[in-house]
GROMACS .gro file of C-alpha atoms in nm:
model
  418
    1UNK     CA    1  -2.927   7.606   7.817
    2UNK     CA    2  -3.159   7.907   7.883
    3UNK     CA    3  -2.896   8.184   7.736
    4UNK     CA    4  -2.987   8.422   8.001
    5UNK     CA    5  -2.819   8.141   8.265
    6UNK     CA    6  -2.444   8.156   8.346
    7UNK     CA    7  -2.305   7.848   8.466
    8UNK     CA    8  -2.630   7.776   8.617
    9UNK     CA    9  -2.649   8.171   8.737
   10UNK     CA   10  -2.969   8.347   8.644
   11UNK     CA   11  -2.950   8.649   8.448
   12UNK     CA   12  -3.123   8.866   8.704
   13UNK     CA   13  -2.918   8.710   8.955
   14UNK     CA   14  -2.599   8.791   8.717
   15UNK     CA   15  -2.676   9.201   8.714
   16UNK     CA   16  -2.689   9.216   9.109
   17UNK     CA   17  -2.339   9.071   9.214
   18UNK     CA   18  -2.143   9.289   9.450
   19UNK     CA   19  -2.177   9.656   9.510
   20UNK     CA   20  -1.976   9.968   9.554
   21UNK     CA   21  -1.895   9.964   9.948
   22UNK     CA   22  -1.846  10.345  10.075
   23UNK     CA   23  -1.537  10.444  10.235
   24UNK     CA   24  -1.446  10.415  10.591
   25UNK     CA   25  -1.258  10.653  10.798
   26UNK     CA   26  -0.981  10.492  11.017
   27UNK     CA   27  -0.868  10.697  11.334
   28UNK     CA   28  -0.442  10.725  11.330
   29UNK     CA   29  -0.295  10.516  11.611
   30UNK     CA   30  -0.573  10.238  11.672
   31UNK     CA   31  -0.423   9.959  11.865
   32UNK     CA   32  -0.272   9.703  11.646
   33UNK     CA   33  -0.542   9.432  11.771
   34UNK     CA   34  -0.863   9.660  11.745
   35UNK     CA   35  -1.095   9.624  11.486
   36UNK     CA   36  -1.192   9.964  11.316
   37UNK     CA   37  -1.490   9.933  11.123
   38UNK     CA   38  -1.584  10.031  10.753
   39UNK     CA   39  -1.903  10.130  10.681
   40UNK     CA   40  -2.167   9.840  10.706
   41UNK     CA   41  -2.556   9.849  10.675
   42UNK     CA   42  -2.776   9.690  10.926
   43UNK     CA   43  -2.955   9.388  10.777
   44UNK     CA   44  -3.339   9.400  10.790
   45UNK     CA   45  -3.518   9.140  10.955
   46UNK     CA   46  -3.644   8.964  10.674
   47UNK     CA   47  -3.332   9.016  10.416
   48UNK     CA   48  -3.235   8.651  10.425
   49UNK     CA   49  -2.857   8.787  10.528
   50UNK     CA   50  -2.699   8.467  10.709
   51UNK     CA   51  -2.613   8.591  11.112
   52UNK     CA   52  -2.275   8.471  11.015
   53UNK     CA   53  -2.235   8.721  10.817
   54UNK     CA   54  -2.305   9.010  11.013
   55UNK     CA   55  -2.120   9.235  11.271
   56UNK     CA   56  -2.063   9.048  11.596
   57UNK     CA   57  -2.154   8.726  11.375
   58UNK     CA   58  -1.919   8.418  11.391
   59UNK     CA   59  -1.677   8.513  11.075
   60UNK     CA   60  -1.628   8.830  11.278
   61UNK     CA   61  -1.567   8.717  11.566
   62UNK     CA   62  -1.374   8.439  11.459
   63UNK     CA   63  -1.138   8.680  11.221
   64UNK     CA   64  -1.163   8.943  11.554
   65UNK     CA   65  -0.991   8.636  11.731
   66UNK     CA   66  -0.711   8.597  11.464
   67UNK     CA   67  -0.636   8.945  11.507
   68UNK     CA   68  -0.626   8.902  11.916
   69UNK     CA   69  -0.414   8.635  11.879
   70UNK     CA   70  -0.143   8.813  11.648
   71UNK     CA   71  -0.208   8.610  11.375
   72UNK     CA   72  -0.407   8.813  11.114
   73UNK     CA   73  -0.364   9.212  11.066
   74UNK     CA   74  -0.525   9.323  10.726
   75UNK     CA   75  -0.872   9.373  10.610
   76UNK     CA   76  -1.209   9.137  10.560
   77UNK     CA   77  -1.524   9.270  10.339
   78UNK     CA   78  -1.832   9.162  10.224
   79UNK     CA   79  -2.107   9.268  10.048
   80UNK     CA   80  -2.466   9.146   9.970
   81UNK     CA   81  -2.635   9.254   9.666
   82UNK     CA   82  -2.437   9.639   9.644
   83UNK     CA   83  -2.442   9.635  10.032
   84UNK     CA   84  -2.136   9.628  10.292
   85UNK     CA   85  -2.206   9.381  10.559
   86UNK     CA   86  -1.941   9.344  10.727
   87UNK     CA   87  -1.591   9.550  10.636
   88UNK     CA   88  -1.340   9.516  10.985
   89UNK     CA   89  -0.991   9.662  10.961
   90UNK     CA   90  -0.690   9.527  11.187
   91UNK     CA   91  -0.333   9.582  11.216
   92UNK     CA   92  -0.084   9.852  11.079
   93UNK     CA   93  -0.035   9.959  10.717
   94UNK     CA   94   0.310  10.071  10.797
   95UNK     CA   95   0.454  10.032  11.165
   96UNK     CA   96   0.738  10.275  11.105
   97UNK     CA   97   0.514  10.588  11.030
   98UNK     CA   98   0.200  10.459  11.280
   99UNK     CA   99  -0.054  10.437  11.001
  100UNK     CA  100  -0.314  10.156  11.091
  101UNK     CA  101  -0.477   9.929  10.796
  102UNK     CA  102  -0.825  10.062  10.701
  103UNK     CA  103  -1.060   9.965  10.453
  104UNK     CA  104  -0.915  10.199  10.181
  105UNK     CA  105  -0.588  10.044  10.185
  106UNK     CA  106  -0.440   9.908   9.923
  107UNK     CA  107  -0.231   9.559   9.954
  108UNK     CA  108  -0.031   9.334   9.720
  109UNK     CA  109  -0.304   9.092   9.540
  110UNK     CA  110   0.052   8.905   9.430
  111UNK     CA  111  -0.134   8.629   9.196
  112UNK     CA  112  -0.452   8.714   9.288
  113UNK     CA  113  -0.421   8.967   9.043
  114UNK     CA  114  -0.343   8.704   8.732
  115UNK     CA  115  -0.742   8.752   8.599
  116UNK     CA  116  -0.655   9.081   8.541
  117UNK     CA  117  -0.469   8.941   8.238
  118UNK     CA  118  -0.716   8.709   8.117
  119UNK     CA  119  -1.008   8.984   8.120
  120UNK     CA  120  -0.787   9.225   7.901
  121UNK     CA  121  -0.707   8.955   7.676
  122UNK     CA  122  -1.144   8.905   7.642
  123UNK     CA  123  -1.176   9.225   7.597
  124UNK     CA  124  -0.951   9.215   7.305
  125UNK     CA  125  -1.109   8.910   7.183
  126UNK     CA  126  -1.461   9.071   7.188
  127UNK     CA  127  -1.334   9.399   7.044
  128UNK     CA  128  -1.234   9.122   6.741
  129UNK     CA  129  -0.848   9.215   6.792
  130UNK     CA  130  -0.731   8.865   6.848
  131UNK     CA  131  -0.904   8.510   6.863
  132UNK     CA  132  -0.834   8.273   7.133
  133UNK     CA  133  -0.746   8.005   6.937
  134UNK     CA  134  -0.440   8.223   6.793
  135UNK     CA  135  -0.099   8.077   6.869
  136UNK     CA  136   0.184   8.234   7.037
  137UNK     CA  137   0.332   8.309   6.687
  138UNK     CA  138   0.069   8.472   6.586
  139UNK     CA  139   0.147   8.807   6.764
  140UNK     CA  140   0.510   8.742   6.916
  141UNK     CA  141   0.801   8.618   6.783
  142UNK     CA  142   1.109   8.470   6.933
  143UNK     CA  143   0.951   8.134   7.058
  144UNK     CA  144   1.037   7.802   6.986
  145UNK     CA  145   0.871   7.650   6.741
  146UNK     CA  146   0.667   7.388   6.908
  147UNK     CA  147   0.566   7.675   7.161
  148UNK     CA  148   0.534   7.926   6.858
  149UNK     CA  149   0.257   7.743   6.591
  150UNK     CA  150   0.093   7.495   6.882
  151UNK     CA  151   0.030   7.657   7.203
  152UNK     CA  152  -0.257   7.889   7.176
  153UNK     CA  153  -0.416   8.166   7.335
  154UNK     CA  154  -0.685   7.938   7.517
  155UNK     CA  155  -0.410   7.707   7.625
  156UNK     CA  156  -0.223   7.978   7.833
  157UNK     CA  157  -0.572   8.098   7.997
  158UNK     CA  158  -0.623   7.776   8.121
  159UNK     CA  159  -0.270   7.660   8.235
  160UNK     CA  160  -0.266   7.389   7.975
  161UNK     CA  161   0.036   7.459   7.736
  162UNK     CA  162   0.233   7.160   7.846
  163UNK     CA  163   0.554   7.428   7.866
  164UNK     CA  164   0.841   7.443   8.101
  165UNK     CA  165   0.992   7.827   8.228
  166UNK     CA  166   1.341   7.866   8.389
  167UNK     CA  167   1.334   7.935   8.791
  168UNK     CA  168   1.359   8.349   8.802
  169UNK     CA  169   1.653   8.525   8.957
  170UNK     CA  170   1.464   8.526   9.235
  171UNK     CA  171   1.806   8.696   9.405
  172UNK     CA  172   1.780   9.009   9.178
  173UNK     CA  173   1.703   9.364   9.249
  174UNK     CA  174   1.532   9.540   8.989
  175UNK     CA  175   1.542   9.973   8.930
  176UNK     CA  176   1.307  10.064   8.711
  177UNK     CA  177   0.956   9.948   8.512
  178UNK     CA  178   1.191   9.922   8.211
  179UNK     CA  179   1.395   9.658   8.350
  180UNK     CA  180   1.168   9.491   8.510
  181UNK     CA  181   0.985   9.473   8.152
  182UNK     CA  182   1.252   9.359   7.973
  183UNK     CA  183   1.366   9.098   8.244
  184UNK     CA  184   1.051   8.906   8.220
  185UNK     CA  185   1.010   8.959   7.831
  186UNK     CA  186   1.349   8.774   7.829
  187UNK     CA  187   1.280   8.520   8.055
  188UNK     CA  188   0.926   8.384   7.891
  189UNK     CA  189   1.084   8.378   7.584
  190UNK     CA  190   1.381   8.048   7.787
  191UNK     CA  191   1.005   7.858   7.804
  192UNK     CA  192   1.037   7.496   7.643
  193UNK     CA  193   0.789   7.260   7.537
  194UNK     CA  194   0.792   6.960   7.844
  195UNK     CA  195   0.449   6.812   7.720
  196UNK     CA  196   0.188   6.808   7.397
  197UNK     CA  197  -0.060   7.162   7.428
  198UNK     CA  198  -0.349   7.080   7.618
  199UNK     CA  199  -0.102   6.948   7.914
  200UNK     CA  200  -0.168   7.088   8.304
  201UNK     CA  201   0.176   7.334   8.332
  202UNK     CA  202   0.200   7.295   8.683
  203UNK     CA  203   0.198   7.744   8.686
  204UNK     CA  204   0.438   7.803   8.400
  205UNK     CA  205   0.522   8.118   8.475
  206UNK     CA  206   0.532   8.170   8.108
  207UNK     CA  207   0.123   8.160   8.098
  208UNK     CA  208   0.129   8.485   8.242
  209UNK     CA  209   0.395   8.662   8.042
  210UNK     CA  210   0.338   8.587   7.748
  211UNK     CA  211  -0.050   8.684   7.753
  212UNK     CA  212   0.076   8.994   7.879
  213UNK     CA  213   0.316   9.030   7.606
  214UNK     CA  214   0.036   8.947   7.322
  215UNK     CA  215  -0.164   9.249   7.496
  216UNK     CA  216   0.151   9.484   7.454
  217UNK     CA  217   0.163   9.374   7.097
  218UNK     CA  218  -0.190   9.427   7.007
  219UNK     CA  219  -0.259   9.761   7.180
  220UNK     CA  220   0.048   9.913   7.138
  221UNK     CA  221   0.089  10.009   7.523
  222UNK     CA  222   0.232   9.874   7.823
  223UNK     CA  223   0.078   9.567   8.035
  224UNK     CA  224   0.031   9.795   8.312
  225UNK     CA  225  -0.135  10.065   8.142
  226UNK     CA  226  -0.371   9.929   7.943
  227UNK     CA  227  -0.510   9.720   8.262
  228UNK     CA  228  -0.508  10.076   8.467
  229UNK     CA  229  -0.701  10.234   8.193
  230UNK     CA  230  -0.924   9.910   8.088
  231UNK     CA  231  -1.026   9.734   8.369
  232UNK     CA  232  -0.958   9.940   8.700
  233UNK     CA  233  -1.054  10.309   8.576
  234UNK     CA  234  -1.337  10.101   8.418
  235UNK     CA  235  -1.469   9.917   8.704
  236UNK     CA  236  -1.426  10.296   8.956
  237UNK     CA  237  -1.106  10.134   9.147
  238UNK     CA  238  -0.955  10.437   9.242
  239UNK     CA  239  -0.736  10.275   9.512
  240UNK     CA  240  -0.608   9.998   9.295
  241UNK     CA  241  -0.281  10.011   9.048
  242UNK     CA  242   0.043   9.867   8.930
  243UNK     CA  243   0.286  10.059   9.256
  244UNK     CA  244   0.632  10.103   9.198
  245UNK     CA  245   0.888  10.025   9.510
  246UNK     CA  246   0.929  10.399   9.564
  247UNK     CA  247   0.551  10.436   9.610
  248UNK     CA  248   0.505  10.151   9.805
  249UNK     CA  249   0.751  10.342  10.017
  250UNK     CA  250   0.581  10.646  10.022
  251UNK     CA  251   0.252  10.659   9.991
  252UNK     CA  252   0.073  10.583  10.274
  253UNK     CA  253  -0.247  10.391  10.163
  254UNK     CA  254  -0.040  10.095  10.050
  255UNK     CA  255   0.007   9.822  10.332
  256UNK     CA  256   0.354   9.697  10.357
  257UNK     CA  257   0.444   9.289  10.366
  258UNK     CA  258   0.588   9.251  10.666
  259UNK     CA  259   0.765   8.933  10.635
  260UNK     CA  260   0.875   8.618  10.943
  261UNK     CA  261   1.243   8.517  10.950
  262UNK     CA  262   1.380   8.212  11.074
  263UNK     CA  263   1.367   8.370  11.443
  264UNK     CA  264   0.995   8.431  11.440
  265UNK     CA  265   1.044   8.773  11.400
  266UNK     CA  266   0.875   8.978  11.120
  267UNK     CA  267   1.025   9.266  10.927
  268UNK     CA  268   0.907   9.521  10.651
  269UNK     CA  269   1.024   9.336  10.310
  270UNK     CA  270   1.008   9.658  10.151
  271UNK     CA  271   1.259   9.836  10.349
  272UNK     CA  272   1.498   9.524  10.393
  273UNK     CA  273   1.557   9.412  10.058
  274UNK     CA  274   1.848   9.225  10.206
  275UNK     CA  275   1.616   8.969  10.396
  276UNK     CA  276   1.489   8.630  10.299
  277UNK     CA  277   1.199   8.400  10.375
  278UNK     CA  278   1.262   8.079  10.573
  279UNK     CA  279   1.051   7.882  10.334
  280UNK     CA  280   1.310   7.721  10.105
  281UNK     CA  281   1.018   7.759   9.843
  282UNK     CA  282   1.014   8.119   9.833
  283UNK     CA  283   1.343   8.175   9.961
  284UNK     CA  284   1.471   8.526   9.854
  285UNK     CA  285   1.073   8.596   9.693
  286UNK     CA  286   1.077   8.919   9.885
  287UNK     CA  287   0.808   9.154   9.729
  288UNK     CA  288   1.025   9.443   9.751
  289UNK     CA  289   1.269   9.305   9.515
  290UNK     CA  290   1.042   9.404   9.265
  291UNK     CA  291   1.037   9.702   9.144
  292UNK     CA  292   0.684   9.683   8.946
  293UNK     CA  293   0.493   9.368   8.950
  294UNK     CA  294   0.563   9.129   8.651
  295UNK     CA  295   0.340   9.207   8.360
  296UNK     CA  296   0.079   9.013   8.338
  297UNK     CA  297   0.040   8.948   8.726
  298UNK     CA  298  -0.014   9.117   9.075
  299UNK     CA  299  -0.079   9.451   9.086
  300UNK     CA  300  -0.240   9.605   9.451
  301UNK     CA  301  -0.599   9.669   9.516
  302UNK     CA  302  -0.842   9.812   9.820
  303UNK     CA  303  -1.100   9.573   9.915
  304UNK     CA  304  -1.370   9.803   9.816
  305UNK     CA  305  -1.228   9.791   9.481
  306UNK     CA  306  -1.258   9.434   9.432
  307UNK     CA  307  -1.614   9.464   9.529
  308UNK     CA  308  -1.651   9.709   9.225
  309UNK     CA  309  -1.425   9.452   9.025
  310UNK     CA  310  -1.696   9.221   9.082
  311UNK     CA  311  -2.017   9.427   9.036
  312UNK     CA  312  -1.827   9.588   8.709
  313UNK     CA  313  -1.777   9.182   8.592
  314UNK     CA  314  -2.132   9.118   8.651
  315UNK     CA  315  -2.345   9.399   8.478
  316UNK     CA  316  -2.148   9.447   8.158
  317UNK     CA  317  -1.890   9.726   8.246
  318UNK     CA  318  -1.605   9.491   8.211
  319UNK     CA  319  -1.700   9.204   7.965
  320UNK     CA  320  -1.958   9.204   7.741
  321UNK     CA  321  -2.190   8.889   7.924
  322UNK     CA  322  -2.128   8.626   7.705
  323UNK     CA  323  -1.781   8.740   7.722
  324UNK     CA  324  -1.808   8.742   8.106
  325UNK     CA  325  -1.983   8.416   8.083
  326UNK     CA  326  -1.630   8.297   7.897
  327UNK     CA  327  -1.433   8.417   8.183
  328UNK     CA  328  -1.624   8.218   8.449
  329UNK     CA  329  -1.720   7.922   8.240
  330UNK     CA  330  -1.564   7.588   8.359
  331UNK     CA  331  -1.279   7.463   8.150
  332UNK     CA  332  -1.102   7.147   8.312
  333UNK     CA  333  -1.183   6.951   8.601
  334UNK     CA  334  -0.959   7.004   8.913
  335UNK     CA  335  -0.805   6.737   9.142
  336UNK     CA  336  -0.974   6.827   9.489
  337UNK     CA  337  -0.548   6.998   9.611
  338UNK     CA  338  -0.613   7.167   9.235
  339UNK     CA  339  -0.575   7.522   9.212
  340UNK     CA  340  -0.664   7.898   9.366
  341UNK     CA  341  -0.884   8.015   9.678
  342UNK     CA  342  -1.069   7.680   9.698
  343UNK     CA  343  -0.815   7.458   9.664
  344UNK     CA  344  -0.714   7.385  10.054
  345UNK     CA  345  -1.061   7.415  10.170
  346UNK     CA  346  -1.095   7.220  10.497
  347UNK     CA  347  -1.498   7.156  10.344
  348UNK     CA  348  -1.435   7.014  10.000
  349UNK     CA  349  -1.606   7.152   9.729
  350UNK     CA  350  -1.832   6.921   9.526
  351UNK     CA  351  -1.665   6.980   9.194
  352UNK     CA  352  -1.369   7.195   9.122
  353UNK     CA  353  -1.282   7.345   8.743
  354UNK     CA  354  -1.021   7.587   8.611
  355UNK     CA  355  -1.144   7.857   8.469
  356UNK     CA  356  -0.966   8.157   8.286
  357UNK     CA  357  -0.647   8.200   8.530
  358UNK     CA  358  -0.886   8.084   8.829
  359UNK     CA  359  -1.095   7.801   8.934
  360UNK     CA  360  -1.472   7.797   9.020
  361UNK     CA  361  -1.607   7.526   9.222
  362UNK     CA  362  -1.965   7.431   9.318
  363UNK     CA  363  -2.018   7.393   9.682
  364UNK     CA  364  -2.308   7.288   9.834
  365UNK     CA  365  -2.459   7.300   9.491
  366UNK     CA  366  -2.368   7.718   9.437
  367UNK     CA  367  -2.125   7.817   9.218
  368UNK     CA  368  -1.834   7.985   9.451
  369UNK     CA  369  -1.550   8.234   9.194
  370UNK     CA  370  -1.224   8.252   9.357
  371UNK     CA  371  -0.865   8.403   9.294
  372UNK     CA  372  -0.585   8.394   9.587
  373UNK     CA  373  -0.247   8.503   9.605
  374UNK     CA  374   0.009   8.483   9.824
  375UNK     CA  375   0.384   8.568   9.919
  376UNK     CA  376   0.585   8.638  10.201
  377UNK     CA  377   0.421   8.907  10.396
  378UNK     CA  378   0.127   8.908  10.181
  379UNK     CA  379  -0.228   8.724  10.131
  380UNK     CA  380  -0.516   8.773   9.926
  381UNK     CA  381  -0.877   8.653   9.781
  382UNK     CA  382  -1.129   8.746   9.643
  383UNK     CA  383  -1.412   8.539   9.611
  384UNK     CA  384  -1.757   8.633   9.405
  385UNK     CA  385  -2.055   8.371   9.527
  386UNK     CA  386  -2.266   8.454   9.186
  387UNK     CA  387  -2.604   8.281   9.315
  388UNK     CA  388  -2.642   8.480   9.609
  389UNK     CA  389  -2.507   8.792   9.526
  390UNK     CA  390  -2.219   8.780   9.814
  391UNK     CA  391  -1.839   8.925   9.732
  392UNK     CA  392  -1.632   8.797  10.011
  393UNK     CA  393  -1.199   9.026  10.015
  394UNK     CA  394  -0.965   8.867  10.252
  395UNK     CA  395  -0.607   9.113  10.255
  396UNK     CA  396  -0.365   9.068  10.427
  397UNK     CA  397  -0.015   9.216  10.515
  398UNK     CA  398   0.186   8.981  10.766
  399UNK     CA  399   0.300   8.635  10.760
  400UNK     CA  400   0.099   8.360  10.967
  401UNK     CA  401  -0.231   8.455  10.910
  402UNK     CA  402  -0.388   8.136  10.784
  403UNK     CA  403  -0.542   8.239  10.443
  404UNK     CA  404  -0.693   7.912  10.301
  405UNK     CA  405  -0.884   7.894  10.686
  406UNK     CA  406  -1.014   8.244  10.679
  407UNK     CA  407  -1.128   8.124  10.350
  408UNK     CA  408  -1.313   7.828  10.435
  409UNK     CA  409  -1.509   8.052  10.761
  410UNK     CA  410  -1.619   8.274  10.468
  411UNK     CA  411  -1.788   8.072  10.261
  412UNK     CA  412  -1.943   7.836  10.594
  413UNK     CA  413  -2.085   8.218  10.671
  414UNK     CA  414  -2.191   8.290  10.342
  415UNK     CA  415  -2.329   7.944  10.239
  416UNK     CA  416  -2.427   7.822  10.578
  417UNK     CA  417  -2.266   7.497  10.534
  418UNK     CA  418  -2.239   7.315  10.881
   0.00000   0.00000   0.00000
């Protein structure tokens, strides 16, 4: 293979992904169904920019008509080549205190945010720090054995270490970064071997700790940290951090979850810690239990900011390329359900492959990069379509918005598939 190609990506093709899309000013008290606009270039006549794509195009209006309907209140971006198409703003940030959602705030990526992890660990790796064929043992201790001098570094990346975790206290209210660290330090270190390395894990949620832990042990410095300093100082994402619960109470560029009970009603899950979800699956996963997200996943971003997360991953900032090629590169085949923003696509992909903490898929013969996240009162994506140069951010901030269908509208308007 040509070594200036990247999963089939030219080179040139590589260095223009994304863009840095400018800041938008939101007016105070917008209706809750009105779309307030970011900033967002006209497309010249001959710039091969799908009408899709573009204001009044059909992913606006069809995301316009989510928002009419009650059904979607958040943000949508995306960017061609360093250029803001289309950035449209909907809902409020934080009923209570008036303040609408704009296109600098900042919502829960939940694990959306698990690349995050794998990109440190690469930039370890490429710094020659650690090797990612190391085991767990090599840098922790405290394992079992099997998990300890077998599962490897490369194995957790790809959510192949055949392990087991215990189901979190998902009931639990946590006070401080310190016990949240020490809770989930404990609780990766329950994880039992349930099948030989190289096994699917069905989302241990030891994959993510313990990468984060290895990062702690190398550098010396918190999970949280080092990804603040590292990746999202690195890549200009001002907006974007590790929030405590006190600051997602506070600060008022950080959209809160607001969450539907069994009543069809929705309410703030920061300020009612004492409320569950309906969905026996995620039943008491309020995200304002939390007091910090768990190292090693989450974390809250702008959608601007992913759009410099992506340009920063294409032209070296991040990851050296071959490194970034690493990140991206297909590792396993995916069953078509299998995995991430692609995986409930309504238009199958034509091949689907899990990647470092996220799948890429080829559809309609481009390669599509996706990462969502979601949890009660909160949805995310962020998609990077690497032979086009197209970044497509989907946040969101209340339950019923239908993530995996916004999703699919994004990529028919990006991709033109029919």
């Amino acid at each position: 293979m040509d070594s200036d190609a990247v999963g089939g990506v030219d080179r040139r093709r590589l260095l223009g992904w994304g863009g840095l899309a400018a800041a938008g000013v939101v007016a105070a008290g917008a209706p809750l169904v009105s779309a307030r606009p970011g900033r967002a270039d006209a497309a010249p006549a001959d710039s091969g920019v799908p009408p899709d794509t573009q204001p009044g195009g059909a992913y606006d209006r069809y995301v316009a008509k989510l928002a009419a309907e009650g059904r979607f209140s958040g943000v949508v971006l995306l960017s061609h080549r360093g250029r803001t198409v289309l950035s449209r703003s909907y809902g409020m940030a934080d009923k209570e205190k008036g303040i609408p959602n704009g296109e600098n705030t900042a919502f829960s990526l939940s694990s959306a945010g698990k690349p995050f992890h794998a990109i440190a660990i690469l930039q370890l790796a490429q710094r020659g720090q650690l090797k990612l064929s190391d085991t767990v043992g090599t840098h922790l201790k405290g394992y079992a054995k099997e998990i300890s001098e077998q599962v490897t570094i490369h194995h957790l990346l790809t959510g192949t270490s055949g392990m087991k975790t215990p189901d979190e206290d998902v009931q639990r209210i946590f006070q401080s970064r310190k016990e949240v660290h020490e809770f989930y330090e404990q609780w990766a270190r329950q994880a039992t071997p349930e099948a030989p390395p190289g096994t699917p894990s069905s989302h241990s949620g030891a994959e993510v700790a313990i990468p984060a832990q290895i990062i702690e042990a190398v550098t010396g410095t918190t999970y949280w940290d080092y990804v603040q300093e590292n990746i999202f100082k690195r890549c200009g994402m001002t907006g974007s951090g590790f929030y405590t619960r006190p600051q997602w109470l506070t600060d008022q560029h950080i959209a809160h979850p607001y969450m539907r009970l069994a009543d069809g009603s929705h309410v703030d899950a920061v300020r009612n810690l004492d409320k569950g979800s309906p969905d026996p699956y995620v039943l008491g996963k309020n995200p304002g239990r939390a007091f910090i997200d768990a190292p090693g996943d989450g974390g809250f971003a702008t959608a601007p900011d992913l759009v410099r997360f992506a340009r920063a991953l294409g032209d070296g900032t991040v990851l050296d390329r071959h490194y970034a090629e690493l990140f991206t590169g297909p590792k396993i085949p995916l069953a078509p359900e299998g995995g991430g923003g692609l995986a409930r696509r309504a238009a199958p992909a034509d091949a689907s492959f899990g990647a470092y903490q996220m799948p890429v898929s080829l559809v309609s013969g481009q390669w599509v990069w996706s990462r969502a996240g979601a949890n009660p009162g909160v949805g995310a994506n962020w998609t990077i379509y690497p032979d086009t140069g197209w970044v497509g951010v989907i946040l969101t901030n209340r339950d019923g918005a239908p993530l995996w269908e916004i999703i699919e509208q994004e990529t028919r308007a990006v991709i033109g598939q029919g």
